PDB file of C-alpha atoms in Angstrom:
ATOM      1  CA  UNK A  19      19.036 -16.254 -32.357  1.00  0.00           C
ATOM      2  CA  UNK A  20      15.774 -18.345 -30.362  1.00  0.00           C
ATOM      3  CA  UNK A  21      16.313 -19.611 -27.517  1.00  0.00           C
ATOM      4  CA  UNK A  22      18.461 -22.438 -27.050  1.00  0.00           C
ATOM      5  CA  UNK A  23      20.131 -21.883 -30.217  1.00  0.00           C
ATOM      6  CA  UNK A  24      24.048 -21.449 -30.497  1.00  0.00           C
ATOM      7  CA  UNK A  25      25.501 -18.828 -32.573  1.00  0.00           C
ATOM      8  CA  UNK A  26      27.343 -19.980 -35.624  1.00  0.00           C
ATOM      9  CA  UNK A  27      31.129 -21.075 -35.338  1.00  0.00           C
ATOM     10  CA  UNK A  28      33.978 -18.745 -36.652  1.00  0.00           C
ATOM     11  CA  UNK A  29      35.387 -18.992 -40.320  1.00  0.00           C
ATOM     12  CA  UNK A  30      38.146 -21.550 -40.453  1.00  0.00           C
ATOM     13  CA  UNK A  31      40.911 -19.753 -41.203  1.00  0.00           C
ATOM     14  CA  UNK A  32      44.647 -20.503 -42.866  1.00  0.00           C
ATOM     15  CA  UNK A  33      44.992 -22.447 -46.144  1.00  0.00           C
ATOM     16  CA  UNK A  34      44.045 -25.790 -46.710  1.00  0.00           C
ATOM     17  CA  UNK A  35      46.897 -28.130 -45.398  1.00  0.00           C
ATOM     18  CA  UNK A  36      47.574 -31.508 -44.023  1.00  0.00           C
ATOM     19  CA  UNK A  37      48.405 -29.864 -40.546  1.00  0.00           C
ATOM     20  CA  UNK A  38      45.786 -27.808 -38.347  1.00  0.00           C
ATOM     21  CA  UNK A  39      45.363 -26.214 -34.971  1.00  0.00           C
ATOM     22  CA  UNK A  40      42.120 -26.746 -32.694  1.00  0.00           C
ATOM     23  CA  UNK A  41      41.856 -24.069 -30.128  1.00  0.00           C
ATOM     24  CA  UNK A  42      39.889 -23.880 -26.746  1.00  0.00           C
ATOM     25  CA  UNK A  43      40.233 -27.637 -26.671  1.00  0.00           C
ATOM     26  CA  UNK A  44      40.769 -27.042 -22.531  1.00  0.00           C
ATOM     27  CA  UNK A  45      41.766 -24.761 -19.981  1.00  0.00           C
ATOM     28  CA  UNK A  46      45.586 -25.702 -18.767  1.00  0.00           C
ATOM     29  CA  UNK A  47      45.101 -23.879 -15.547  1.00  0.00           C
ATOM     30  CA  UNK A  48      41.923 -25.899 -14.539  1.00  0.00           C
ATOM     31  CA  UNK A  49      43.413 -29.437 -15.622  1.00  0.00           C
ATOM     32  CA  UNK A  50      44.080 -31.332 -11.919  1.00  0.00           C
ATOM     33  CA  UNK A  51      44.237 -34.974 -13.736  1.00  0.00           C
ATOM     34  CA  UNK A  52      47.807 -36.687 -13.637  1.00  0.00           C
ATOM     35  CA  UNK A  53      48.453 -37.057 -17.379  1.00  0.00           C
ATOM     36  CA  UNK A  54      45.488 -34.703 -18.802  1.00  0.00           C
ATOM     37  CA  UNK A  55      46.846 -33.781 -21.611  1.00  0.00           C
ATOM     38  CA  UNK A  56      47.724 -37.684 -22.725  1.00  0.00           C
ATOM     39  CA  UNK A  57      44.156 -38.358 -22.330  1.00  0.00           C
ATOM     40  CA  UNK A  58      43.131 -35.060 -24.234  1.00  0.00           C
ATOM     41  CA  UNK A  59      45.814 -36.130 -27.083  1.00  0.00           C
ATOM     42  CA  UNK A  60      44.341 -40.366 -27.182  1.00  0.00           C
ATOM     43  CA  UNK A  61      40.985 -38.667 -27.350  1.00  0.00           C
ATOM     44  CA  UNK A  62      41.290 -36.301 -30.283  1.00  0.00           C
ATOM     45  CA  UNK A  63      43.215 -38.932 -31.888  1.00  0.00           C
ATOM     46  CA  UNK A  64      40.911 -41.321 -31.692  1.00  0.00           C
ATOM     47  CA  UNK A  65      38.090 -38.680 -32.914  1.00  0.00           C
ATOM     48  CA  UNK A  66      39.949 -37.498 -35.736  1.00  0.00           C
ATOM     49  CA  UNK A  67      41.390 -41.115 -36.944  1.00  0.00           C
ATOM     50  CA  UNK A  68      37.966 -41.639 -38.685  1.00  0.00           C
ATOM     51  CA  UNK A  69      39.063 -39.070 -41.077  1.00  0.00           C
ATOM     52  CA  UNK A  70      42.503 -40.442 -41.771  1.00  0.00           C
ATOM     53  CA  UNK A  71      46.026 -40.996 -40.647  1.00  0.00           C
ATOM     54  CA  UNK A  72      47.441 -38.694 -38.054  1.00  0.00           C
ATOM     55  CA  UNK A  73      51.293 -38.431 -38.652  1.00  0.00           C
ATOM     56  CA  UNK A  74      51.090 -36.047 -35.552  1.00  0.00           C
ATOM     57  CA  UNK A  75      49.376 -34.693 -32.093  1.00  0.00           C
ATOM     58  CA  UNK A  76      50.504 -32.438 -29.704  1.00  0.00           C
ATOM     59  CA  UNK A  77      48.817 -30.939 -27.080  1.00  0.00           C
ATOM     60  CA  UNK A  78      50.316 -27.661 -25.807  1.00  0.00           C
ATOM     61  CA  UNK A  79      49.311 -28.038 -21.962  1.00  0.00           C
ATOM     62  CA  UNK A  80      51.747 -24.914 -20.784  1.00  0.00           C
ATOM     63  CA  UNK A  81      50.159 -22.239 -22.623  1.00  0.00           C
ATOM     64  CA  UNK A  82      46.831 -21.172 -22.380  1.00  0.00           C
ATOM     65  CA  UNK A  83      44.545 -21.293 -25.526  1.00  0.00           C
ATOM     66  CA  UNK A  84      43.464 -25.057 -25.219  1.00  0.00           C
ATOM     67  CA  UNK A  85      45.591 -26.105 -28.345  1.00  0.00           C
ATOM     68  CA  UNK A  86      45.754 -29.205 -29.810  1.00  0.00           C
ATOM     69  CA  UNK A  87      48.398 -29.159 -32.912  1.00  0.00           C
ATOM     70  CA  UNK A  88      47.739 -32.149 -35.836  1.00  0.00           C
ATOM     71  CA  UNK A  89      49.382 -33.258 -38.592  1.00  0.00           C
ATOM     72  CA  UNK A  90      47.496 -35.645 -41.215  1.00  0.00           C
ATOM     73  CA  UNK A  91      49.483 -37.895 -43.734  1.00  0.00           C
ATOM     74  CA  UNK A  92      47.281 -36.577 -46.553  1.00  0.00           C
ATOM     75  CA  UNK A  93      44.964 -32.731 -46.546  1.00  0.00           C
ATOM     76  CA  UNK A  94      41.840 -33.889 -47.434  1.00  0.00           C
ATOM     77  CA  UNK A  95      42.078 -35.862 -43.989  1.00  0.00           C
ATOM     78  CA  UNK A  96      42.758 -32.354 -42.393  1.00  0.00           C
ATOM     79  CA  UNK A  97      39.771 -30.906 -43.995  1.00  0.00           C
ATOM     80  CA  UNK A  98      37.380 -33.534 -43.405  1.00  0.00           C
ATOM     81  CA  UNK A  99      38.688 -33.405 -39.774  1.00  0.00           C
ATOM     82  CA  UNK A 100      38.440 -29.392 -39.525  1.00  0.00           C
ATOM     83  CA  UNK A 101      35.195 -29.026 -41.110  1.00  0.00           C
ATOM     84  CA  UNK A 102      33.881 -31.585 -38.125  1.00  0.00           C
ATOM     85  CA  UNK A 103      35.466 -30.112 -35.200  1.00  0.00           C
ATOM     86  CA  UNK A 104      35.190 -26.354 -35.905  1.00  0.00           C
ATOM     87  CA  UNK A 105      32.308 -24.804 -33.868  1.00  0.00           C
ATOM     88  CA  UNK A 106      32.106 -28.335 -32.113  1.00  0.00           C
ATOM     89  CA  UNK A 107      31.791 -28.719 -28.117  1.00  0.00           C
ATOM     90  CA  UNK A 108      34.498 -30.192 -26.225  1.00  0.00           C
ATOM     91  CA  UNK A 109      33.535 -30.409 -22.519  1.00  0.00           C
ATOM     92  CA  UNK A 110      31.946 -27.257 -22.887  1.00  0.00           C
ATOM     93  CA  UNK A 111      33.804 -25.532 -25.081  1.00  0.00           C
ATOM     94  CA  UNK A 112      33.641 -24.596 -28.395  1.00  0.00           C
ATOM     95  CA  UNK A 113      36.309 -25.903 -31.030  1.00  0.00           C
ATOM     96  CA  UNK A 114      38.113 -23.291 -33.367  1.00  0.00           C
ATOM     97  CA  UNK A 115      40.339 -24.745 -36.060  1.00  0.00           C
ATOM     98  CA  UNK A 116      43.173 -23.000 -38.424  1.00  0.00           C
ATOM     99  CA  UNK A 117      44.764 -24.737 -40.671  1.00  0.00           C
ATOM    100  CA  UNK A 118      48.562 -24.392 -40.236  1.00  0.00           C
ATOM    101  CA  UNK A 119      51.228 -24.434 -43.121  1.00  0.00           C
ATOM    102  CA  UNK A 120      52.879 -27.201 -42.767  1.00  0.00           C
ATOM    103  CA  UNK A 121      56.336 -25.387 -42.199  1.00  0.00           C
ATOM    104  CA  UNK A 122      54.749 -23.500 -39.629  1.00  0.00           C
ATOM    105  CA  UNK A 123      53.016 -26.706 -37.888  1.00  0.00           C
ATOM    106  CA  UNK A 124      56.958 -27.823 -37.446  1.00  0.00           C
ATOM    107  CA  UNK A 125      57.935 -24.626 -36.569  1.00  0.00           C
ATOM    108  CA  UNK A 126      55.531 -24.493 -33.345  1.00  0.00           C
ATOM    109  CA  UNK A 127      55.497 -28.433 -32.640  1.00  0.00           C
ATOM    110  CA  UNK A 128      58.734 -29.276 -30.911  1.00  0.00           C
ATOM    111  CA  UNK A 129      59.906 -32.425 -32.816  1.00  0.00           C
ATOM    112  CA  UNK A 130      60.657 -34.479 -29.249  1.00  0.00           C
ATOM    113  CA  UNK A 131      57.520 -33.638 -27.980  1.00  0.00           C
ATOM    114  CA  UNK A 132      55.033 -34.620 -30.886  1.00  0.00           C
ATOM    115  CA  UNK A 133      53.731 -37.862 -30.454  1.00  0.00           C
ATOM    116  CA  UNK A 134      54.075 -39.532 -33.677  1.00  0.00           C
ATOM    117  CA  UNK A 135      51.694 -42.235 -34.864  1.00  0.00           C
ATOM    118  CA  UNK A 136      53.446 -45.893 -34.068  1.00  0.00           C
ATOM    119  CA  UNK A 137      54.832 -46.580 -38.147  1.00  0.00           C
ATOM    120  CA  UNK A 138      54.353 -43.526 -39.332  1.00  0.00           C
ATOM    121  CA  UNK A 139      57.438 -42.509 -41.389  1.00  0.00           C
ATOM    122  CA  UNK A 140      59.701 -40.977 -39.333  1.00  0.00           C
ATOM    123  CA  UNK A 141      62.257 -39.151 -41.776  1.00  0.00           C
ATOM    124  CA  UNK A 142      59.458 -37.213 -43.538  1.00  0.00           C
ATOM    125  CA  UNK A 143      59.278 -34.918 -40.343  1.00  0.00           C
TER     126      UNK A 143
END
C-alpha cells in the first residue's frame, strides 16, 4: 500500500439476512458521556435509515467489541446498509459487519432492551 492509503476492509461475513452486527463501532471503556450509547444508537439509526426501515438497534455498551446489533424490516435494506458501513470509519475506527441469522440476532438482543422503531410491528419479534 502508498502512503496514505488504507488497507482494504475484511470480507463481510454470515449469510445475507435482514439482521446484522457492526463491530468496533466504540470503545465501552473510553465512553465518559451520560447516555453514549443512546447517541451512538440515534446516530447509526439515522445513518442506516437511508437504506430502509430499522425494526431494531441495540447497542451493547457492557461488552467490549463496539457492537451495534440491527434488525431491518426487509434484507436487501441490511445489505445495502452492510455493504456501506463495512470497512467504514466511525470516530476513528473501522466498521466490521456480519450479518446475523435472524434467530440468532434475537437470541443475542435482549427483547426489553432493543429499541424498537416507534410503529414498527411489535408481535413479529
Amino acid at each position: 500500500l502508498g502512503a496514505g492509503q488504507k488497507p482494504p476492509p475484511p470480507p463481510i461475513v454470515g449469510v445475507p439476512s435482514r439482521a446484522i452486527k457492526l463491530r468496533n463501532m466504540f470503545d465501552p471503556a473510553s465512553e465518559t458521556e451520560p447516555d453514549w450509547d443512546k447517541d451512538i444508537k440515534d446516530d447509526v439509526v439515522e445513518e442506516v435509515s437511508q437504506y430502509g426501515a430499522v425494526e431494531h438497534c441495540y447497542v451493547e455498551a457492557r461488552q467490549p467489541g463496539g457492537m451495534v446489533y440491527l434488525l431491518f424490516e426487509e434484507q436487501l435494506a441490511s445489505q445495502d446498509a452492510a455493504n456501506a458501513l463495512n470497512g467504514r470509519f466511525f470516530a476513528g475506527r473501522q466498521i466490521n459487519v456480519e450479518f446475523l441469522d435472524v434467530a440468532a440476532y434475537k437470541a443475542q438482543v435482549p427483547a426489553e432492551r432493543a429499541c424498537a422503531r416507534p410503529g414498527a410491528n411489535q408481535a413479529a419479534r
